[in-house]
Tab-separated table of C-alpha atoms and ligand atoms in Angstrom:
chain	number	residue	atom	x	y	z
A	14	UNK	CA	0.000	0.000	0.000
A	15	UNK	CA	1.555	3.264	-1.043
A	16	UNK	CA	1.091	6.367	1.111
A	17	UNK	CA	-1.137	9.058	-0.390
A	18	UNK	CA	0.780	11.911	1.036
A	19	UNK	CA	4.012	12.719	2.738
A	20	UNK	CA	3.814	12.637	6.529
A	21	UNK	CA	6.515	15.128	7.481
A	22	UNK	CA	5.200	15.173	11.039
A	23	UNK	CA	6.380	11.603	11.660
A	24	UNK	CA	9.880	12.812	12.421
A	25	UNK	CA	8.757	15.849	14.429
A	26	UNK	CA	6.870	14.030	17.154
A	27	UNK	CA	9.412	14.307	19.952
A	28	UNK	CA	12.445	16.332	20.863
A	29	UNK	CA	14.637	13.248	20.587
A	30	UNK	CA	13.412	12.468	17.068
A	31	UNK	CA	13.812	16.057	15.960
A	32	UNK	CA	17.351	16.086	17.246
A	33	UNK	CA	18.157	12.832	15.440
A	34	UNK	CA	17.223	14.260	12.055
A	35	UNK	CA	18.513	17.799	12.595
A	36	UNK	CA	20.756	18.834	9.708
A	37	UNK	CA	22.489	21.848	11.203
A	38	UNK	CA	23.725	22.698	14.642
A	39	UNK	CA	25.881	25.314	16.300
A	40	UNK	CA	29.030	24.163	18.085
A	41	UNK	CA	31.311	26.161	20.383
A	42	UNK	CA	34.153	25.929	17.844
A	43	UNK	CA	31.998	27.694	15.233
A	44	UNK	CA	31.879	30.942	17.166
A	45	UNK	CA	34.292	33.884	17.028
A	46	UNK	CA	33.731	36.695	19.519
A	47	UNK	CA	34.699	40.299	18.616
A	48	UNK	CA	36.222	42.610	21.246
A	49	UNK	CA	36.932	46.344	21.212
A	50	UNK	CA	40.278	47.070	22.885
A	51	UNK	CA	40.620	50.667	24.031
A	52	UNK	CA	43.948	52.407	24.571
A	53	UNK	CA	43.507	54.053	27.967
A	54	UNK	CA	45.534	54.915	31.056
A	55	UNK	CA	42.655	53.581	33.098
A	56	UNK	CA	43.215	49.823	32.968
A	57	UNK	CA	39.692	49.308	34.302
A	58	UNK	CA	38.070	51.353	31.561
A	59	UNK	CA	34.742	49.823	30.492
A	60	UNK	CA	32.427	51.973	28.407
A	61	UNK	CA	29.085	50.624	27.202
A	62	UNK	CA	28.373	50.965	23.490
A	63	UNK	CA	24.966	52.626	23.272
A	64	UNK	CA	23.787	51.055	20.066
A	65	UNK	CA	25.081	47.605	21.059
A	66	UNK	CA	23.607	46.807	24.477
A	67	UNK	CA	25.832	44.330	26.329
A	68	UNK	CA	28.980	45.267	24.338
A	69	UNK	CA	31.777	47.491	25.645
A	70	UNK	CA	34.953	49.320	24.801
A	71	UNK	CA	37.442	47.716	27.158
A	72	UNK	CA	40.710	48.758	28.821
A	73	UNK	CA	43.345	46.005	29.303
A	74	UNK	CA	42.199	44.702	32.696
A	75	UNK	CA	38.560	44.583	31.650
A	76	UNK	CA	39.450	42.948	28.351
A	77	UNK	CA	41.306	40.251	30.229
A	78	UNK	CA	38.308	39.756	32.506
A	79	UNK	CA	35.817	39.523	29.637
A	80	UNK	CA	37.959	37.087	27.692
A	81	UNK	CA	38.519	34.956	30.808
A	82	UNK	CA	34.778	34.739	31.336
A	83	UNK	CA	34.097	33.717	27.735
A	84	UNK	CA	36.989	31.243	27.932
A	85	UNK	CA	35.310	29.594	30.923
A	86	UNK	CA	32.223	29.123	28.774
A	87	UNK	CA	34.236	27.458	26.026
A	88	UNK	CA	35.361	30.278	23.746
A	89	UNK	CA	37.965	29.076	21.210
A	90	UNK	CA	38.546	32.138	19.040
A	91	UNK	CA	38.183	35.894	19.142
A	92	UNK	CA	38.778	38.865	16.877
A	93	UNK	CA	40.236	42.135	18.103
A	94	UNK	CA	39.446	45.697	17.049
A	95	UNK	CA	41.510	48.576	18.379
A	96	UNK	CA	40.616	52.070	19.546
A	97	UNK	CA	43.830	54.101	19.508
A	98	UNK	CA	44.236	57.325	21.490
A	99	UNK	CA	45.737	59.046	18.505
A	100	UNK	CA	44.484	59.009	14.920
A	101	UNK	CA	46.410	60.532	12.021
A	102	UNK	CA	46.547	60.672	8.225
A	103	UNK	CA	48.869	57.667	7.928
A	104	UNK	CA	47.163	55.470	10.541
A	105	UNK	CA	50.496	55.160	12.336
A	106	UNK	CA	49.008	53.480	15.400
A	107	UNK	CA	47.730	50.610	13.253
A	108	UNK	CA	51.274	49.285	12.783
A	109	UNK	CA	52.987	50.627	15.920
A	110	UNK	CA	54.738	47.970	18.019
A	111	UNK	CA	53.089	49.365	21.111
A	112	UNK	CA	49.738	49.924	19.386
A	113	UNK	CA	46.553	49.039	21.219
A	114	UNK	CA	45.897	45.809	19.305
A	115	UNK	CA	49.533	44.706	19.517
A	116	UNK	CA	49.443	45.128	23.295
A	117	UNK	CA	46.090	43.395	23.600
A	118	UNK	CA	47.333	40.445	21.535
A	119	UNK	CA	50.415	40.047	23.745
A	120	UNK	CA	48.315	40.170	26.892
A	121	UNK	CA	45.728	37.653	25.653
A	122	UNK	CA	48.274	35.181	24.236
A	123	UNK	CA	50.224	35.433	27.464
A	124	UNK	CA	47.184	34.749	29.588
A	125	UNK	CA	45.284	32.311	27.325
A	126	UNK	CA	47.808	30.716	24.935
A	127	UNK	CA	45.301	28.174	23.644
A	128	UNK	CA	42.853	30.810	22.355
A	129	UNK	CA	42.972	31.558	18.627
A	130	UNK	CA	43.582	35.296	18.487
A	131	UNK	CA	42.558	36.898	15.207
A	132	UNK	CA	43.143	40.570	14.452
A	133	UNK	CA	41.079	42.791	12.185
A	134	UNK	CA	43.477	44.448	9.748
A	135	UNK	CA	42.125	47.806	8.618
A	136	UNK	CA	43.048	51.459	8.875
A	137	UNK	CA	39.641	53.073	9.481
A	138	UNK	CA	39.952	53.043	13.276
A	139	UNK	CA	43.385	54.691	12.984
A	140	UNK	CA	42.942	57.370	10.318
A	141	UNK	CA	41.776	60.871	11.262
A	142	UNK	CA	39.329	60.846	8.323
A	143	UNK	CA	37.919	57.390	9.155
A	144	UNK	CA	38.504	55.815	5.740
A	145	UNK	CA	40.024	52.356	5.381
A	146	UNK	CA	43.003	53.579	3.347
A	147	UNK	CA	45.241	56.543	2.595
A	148	UNK	CA	43.353	59.503	1.183
A	149	UNK	CA	44.606	61.988	-1.339
A	150	UNK	CA	42.625	64.387	-3.487
A	151	UNK	CA	39.482	63.286	-1.652
A	152	UNK	CA	39.932	59.677	-2.817
A	153	UNK	CA	40.974	56.504	-1.071
A	154	UNK	CA	44.230	55.397	-2.700
A	155	UNK	CA	44.409	51.671	-3.319
A	156	UNK	CA	48.018	50.733	-4.000
A	157	UNK	CA	49.758	53.043	-1.492
A	158	UNK	CA	47.464	51.593	1.201
A	159	UNK	CA	48.625	48.022	0.588
A	160	UNK	CA	52.018	48.581	2.146
A	161	UNK	CA	50.470	49.930	5.353
A	162	UNK	CA	48.019	47.041	5.583
A	163	UNK	CA	50.879	44.578	5.132
A	164	UNK	CA	52.898	46.347	7.825
A	165	UNK	CA	49.897	46.240	10.149
A	166	UNK	CA	49.384	42.518	9.589
A	167	UNK	CA	53.056	41.734	10.212
A	168	UNK	CA	53.090	43.777	13.411
A	169	UNK	CA	49.998	41.948	14.692
A	170	UNK	CA	51.594	38.581	14.004
A	171	UNK	CA	54.874	39.681	15.564
A	172	UNK	CA	52.868	40.503	18.683
A	173	UNK	CA	51.537	36.933	18.631
A	174	UNK	CA	48.329	36.977	16.564
A	175	UNK	CA	47.393	33.523	15.248
A	176	UNK	CA	45.514	34.808	12.214
A	177	UNK	CA	44.920	38.127	10.448
A	178	UNK	CA	41.651	39.275	8.920
A	179	UNK	CA	41.880	42.140	6.429
A	180	UNK	CA	38.572	44.059	6.261
A	181	UNK	CA	39.585	47.129	4.273
A	182	UNK	CA	38.458	45.968	0.775
A	183	UNK	CA	41.456	47.389	-1.065
A	184	UNK	CA	42.232	45.340	-4.188
A	185	UNK	CA	45.318	43.166	-3.891
A	186	UNK	CA	45.632	43.316	-0.131
A	187	UNK	CA	45.610	39.560	0.442
A	188	UNK	CA	48.537	39.201	-1.963
A	189	UNK	CA	50.420	42.048	-0.280
A	190	UNK	CA	49.782	40.694	3.221
A	191	UNK	CA	50.701	37.108	2.257
A	192	UNK	CA	53.972	38.286	0.708
A	193	UNK	CA	54.858	40.402	3.739
A	194	UNK	CA	54.024	37.629	6.212
A	195	UNK	CA	56.078	35.106	4.249
A	196	UNK	CA	58.987	37.511	4.017
A	197	UNK	CA	58.874	38.027	7.775
A	198	UNK	CA	58.980	34.250	8.267
A	199	UNK	CA	55.302	33.771	9.117
A	200	UNK	CA	54.542	31.312	6.335
A	201	UNK	CA	52.191	29.357	8.569
A	202	UNK	CA	49.996	32.233	9.696
A	203	UNK	CA	46.589	32.052	7.986
A	204	UNK	CA	44.663	34.928	6.439
A	205	UNK	CA	40.911	35.103	6.883
A	206	UNK	CA	39.852	37.533	4.209
A	207	UNK	CA	36.760	39.701	4.424
A	208	UNK	CA	36.535	38.775	0.740
A	209	UNK	CA	32.900	39.700	0.237
A	210	UNK	CA	32.115	42.786	2.214
A	211	UNK	CA	29.156	44.902	1.240
A	212	UNK	CA	28.775	48.654	1.770
A	213	UNK	CA	26.091	48.040	4.373
A	214	UNK	CA	23.850	50.105	6.614
A	215	UNK	CA	24.226	47.254	9.103
A	216	UNK	CA	27.663	48.544	10.182
A	217	UNK	CA	26.196	51.667	11.830
A	218	UNK	CA	26.539	50.582	15.478
A	219	UNK	CA	30.103	49.278	14.903
A	220	UNK	CA	31.190	52.700	13.767
A	221	UNK	CA	30.004	54.110	17.080
A	222	UNK	CA	31.784	51.270	18.891
A	223	UNK	CA	35.047	51.644	16.978
A	224	UNK	CA	34.771	55.408	16.465
A	225	UNK	CA	35.473	54.769	12.807
A	226	UNK	CA	32.719	56.515	10.826
A	227	UNK	CA	34.164	58.218	7.730
A	228	UNK	CA	34.362	61.995	8.173
A	229	UNK	CA	33.438	62.580	4.535
A	230	UNK	CA	31.774	60.484	1.855
A	231	UNK	CA	31.090	56.804	2.315
A	232	UNK	CA	32.758	53.453	1.623
A	233	UNK	CA	30.988	52.716	-1.652
A	234	UNK	CA	34.126	53.088	-3.782
A	235	UNK	CA	35.721	50.112	-2.035
A	236	UNK	CA	33.014	48.022	-0.377
A	237	UNK	CA	30.575	46.081	-2.575
A	238	UNK	CA	27.188	47.148	-3.878
A	239	UNK	CA	24.481	45.240	-1.929
A	240	UNK	CA	22.670	44.638	-5.219
A	241	UNK	CA	25.429	42.380	-6.583
A	242	UNK	CA	25.704	38.623	-6.123
A	243	UNK	CA	27.716	37.521	-9.183
A	244	UNK	CA	30.395	40.014	-8.235
A	245	UNK	CA	30.819	38.095	-4.979
A	246	UNK	CA	32.260	35.200	-6.965
A	247	UNK	CA	34.832	37.475	-8.589
A	248	UNK	CA	35.881	38.842	-5.194
A	249	UNK	CA	36.088	35.357	-3.711
A	250	UNK	CA	38.100	34.064	-6.680
A	251	UNK	CA	40.540	36.951	-6.425
A	252	UNK	CA	41.157	36.449	-2.712
A	253	UNK	CA	41.420	32.681	-3.058
A	254	UNK	CA	44.009	33.132	-5.790
A	255	UNK	CA	45.917	35.700	-3.755
A	256	UNK	CA	46.268	33.209	-0.922
A	257	UNK	CA	43.329	33.635	1.451
A	258	UNK	CA	42.940	30.616	3.754
A	259	UNK	CA	39.408	31.404	4.889
A	260	UNK	CA	36.837	33.501	3.018
A	261	UNK	CA	34.274	35.661	4.736
A	262	UNK	CA	30.894	37.084	3.747
A	263	UNK	CA	29.708	40.164	5.599
A	264	UNK	CA	26.994	41.014	6.706
A	265	UNK	CA	25.444	37.575	7.229
A	266	UNK	CA	21.654	37.333	7.482
A	267	UNK	CA	20.749	39.736	4.635
A	268	UNK	CA	23.265	37.909	2.368
A	269	UNK	CA	22.424	34.222	2.852
A	270	UNK	CA	22.067	33.756	-0.896
A	271	UNK	CA	25.642	34.967	-1.326
A	272	UNK	CA	26.872	32.641	1.418
A	273	UNK	CA	25.257	29.678	-0.306
A	274	UNK	CA	26.690	30.599	-3.701
A	275	UNK	CA	30.203	31.033	-2.314
A	276	UNK	CA	29.912	27.781	-0.353
A	277	UNK	CA	28.948	25.909	-3.517
A	278	UNK	CA	31.700	27.468	-5.632
A	279	UNK	CA	34.732	27.363	-3.322
A	280	UNK	CA	36.173	24.689	-1.112
A	281	UNK	CA	37.899	27.042	1.318
A	282	UNK	CA	36.479	27.299	4.835
A	283	UNK	CA	33.826	29.996	4.910
A	284	UNK	CA	33.060	32.499	7.640
A	285	UNK	CA	30.111	34.868	8.004
A	286	UNK	CA	29.975	38.027	10.114
A	287	UNK	CA	26.726	38.701	11.951
A	288	UNK	CA	27.489	42.397	12.179
A	289	UNK	CA	26.693	45.138	14.660
A	290	UNK	CA	23.411	46.157	12.993
A	291	UNK	CA	22.183	42.563	13.000
A	292	UNK	CA	23.010	42.440	16.713
A	293	UNK	CA	21.377	45.809	17.399
A	294	UNK	CA	18.035	45.025	15.751
A	295	UNK	CA	17.664	41.800	17.719
A	296	UNK	CA	18.657	43.513	20.985
A	297	UNK	CA	16.303	46.447	20.418
A	298	UNK	CA	13.317	44.268	19.617
A	299	UNK	CA	14.095	42.020	22.590
A	300	UNK	CA	14.352	44.980	24.958
A	301	UNK	CA	10.892	46.019	23.837
A	302	UNK	CA	9.582	42.540	24.539
A	303	UNK	CA	8.671	42.116	20.879
A	304	UNK	CA	10.675	38.967	20.206
A	305	UNK	CA	12.366	36.180	22.177
A	306	UNK	CA	16.067	37.043	22.036
A	307	UNK	CA	17.421	33.581	22.761
A	308	UNK	CA	15.260	31.899	20.143
A	309	UNK	CA	15.978	34.543	17.534
A	310	UNK	CA	19.725	34.400	18.102
A	311	UNK	CA	19.808	30.624	17.689
A	312	UNK	CA	17.512	30.769	14.662
A	313	UNK	CA	19.588	33.399	12.866
A	314	UNK	CA	22.865	31.605	13.606
A	315	UNK	CA	21.397	28.301	12.447
A	316	UNK	CA	20.240	29.978	9.229
A	317	UNK	CA	23.731	31.356	8.670
A	318	UNK	CA	25.294	27.925	9.143
A	319	UNK	CA	22.605	26.253	7.032
A	320	UNK	CA	23.397	28.682	4.207
A	321	UNK	CA	26.981	27.442	4.238
A	322	UNK	CA	29.054	29.190	6.908
A	323	UNK	CA	31.559	27.065	8.834
A	324	UNK	CA	32.442	29.885	11.211
A	325	UNK	CA	30.399	32.783	12.554
A	326	UNK	CA	31.698	36.049	13.948
A	327	UNK	CA	28.998	37.303	16.296
A	328	UNK	CA	28.608	39.602	19.278
A	329	UNK	CA	26.254	36.935	20.624
A	330	UNK	CA	29.096	34.380	20.792
A	331	UNK	CA	29.456	34.499	24.560
A	332	UNK	CA	25.681	34.193	25.054
A	333	UNK	CA	25.598	31.256	22.666
A	334	UNK	CA	28.418	29.490	24.493
A	335	UNK	CA	26.507	29.943	27.742
A	336	UNK	CA	23.380	28.481	26.171
A	337	UNK	CA	25.264	25.528	24.692
A	338	UNK	CA	26.959	24.774	27.993
A	339	UNK	CA	23.601	24.833	29.813
A	340	UNK	CA	22.121	22.425	27.296
A	341	UNK	CA	24.773	19.759	27.523
B	30	PBG	C1	36.555	47.907	9.474
B	30	PBG	C2	35.422	47.048	9.868
B	30	PBG	C3	34.057	47.356	9.938
B	30	PBG	C4	33.436	46.230	10.449
B	30	PBG	C5	34.406	45.264	10.630
B	30	PBG	N1	35.623	45.778	10.244
B	30	PBG	C6	33.340	48.626	9.683
B	30	PBG	C7	33.222	49.192	8.343
B	30	PBG	O1	33.664	48.634	7.334
B	30	PBG	O2	32.695	50.304	8.291
B	30	PBG	C8	31.962	46.109	10.754
B	30	PBG	C9	31.621	45.161	11.837
B	30	PBG	C10	30.256	45.319	12.388
B	30	PBG	O3	29.414	46.116	11.923
B	30	PBG	O4	29.972	44.610	13.368
B	30	PBG	N2	36.630	48.286	8.155
C-alpha cells in the first residue's frame, strides 16, 4: 500500500526524534567573539556601546576579565578591534609595536595561549578621516594603502596573533599581506579575508563602537554594492588566488544567498559576520519585549550555518556558548 501523502510530522513528534534528524547545529568551535580594545591609562576602563547593548569598549584589565569569562564558557577564538588614542593621516598606530591591538594580543596570548587570536586588519579606526586607506585628493588610494596594511598585519603577528583578517576591501591586499608575512617568516599564519564585504547600513553601530565613521563620503568606492551577487564570486576568486585561507561574507543574514553561492563554488572554509546592525536590531526588539532574544539568536545563527558558513563572527558568541553549555 503506497502512502497518499508525505507525513513530514512523523519525524517531528518528539524532541529526541527532531534532534536525530537535525541537519544543522551550532558548536562552540563555530563561534568567534569580537572585542573592542581601548587604549587608555585607566586599565579598568569599560564603556558601554549605546547602540550595542551588552557590548563594551574595554581597557586592558577589563578585556582580560571579559575574555577569561568567555573562555570559561568554552570560547575558542576571538577577533580584536583597536581604539587608539591618537588618529592621524597615515594610521600610524595601526602598525605601531606598542599599538593598542599589539598590546592586547600580547596580553591575551600570554594569559590564554590556547585561544585563537585573530586581528582585524584595517586602517579606518586609525585614520583621522575614518577611511580604510590613505586619502589623497578626496579619494581613497588603493596601491599606497597596501604597504600599510601589510605592515599592520606583520606587526599583529609579531605581537603573537594567530591569524589576520583584512577588512579594508582594497584590491590586492591579500597578496600584499601574504607576501609580507612570508617575508617576515610567518609562512604558517593564515589569512581570513573579508573577501565579500558589502557597503552596508548594518555597520552603523560598529562605527560608534570603533569610532570609525568616515568623516566625509562613504565606503561605496571600495566596499561592494548590496545589489550584486555575481560580483561576490569574482571577489572570492581573487582572494582565493591571492592566498586567502578562509573567506568571509559580511553582513550575514541579509546575504544568505551569497553565502550559499560562495559555499557551492569554493572549497575554502567559509566564515560569516553577523554584524553590529544585525546584533542591534535583535537587541532592540528584545528589549521592547517584541521577540524572544534567545530563540531569535539561535535561529539566525542556524540559518547562517545552514546557508553554508563554517564559522560565525557574532557579538552573541558568549551568550551562545553559555546556552550551549547549559544544554549539555
Ligand atoms: C573595518 C570594519 C568594519 C566592520 C568590521 N571591520 C566597519 C566598516 O567597514 O565600516 C563592521 C563590523 C560590524 O558592523 O559589526 N573596516
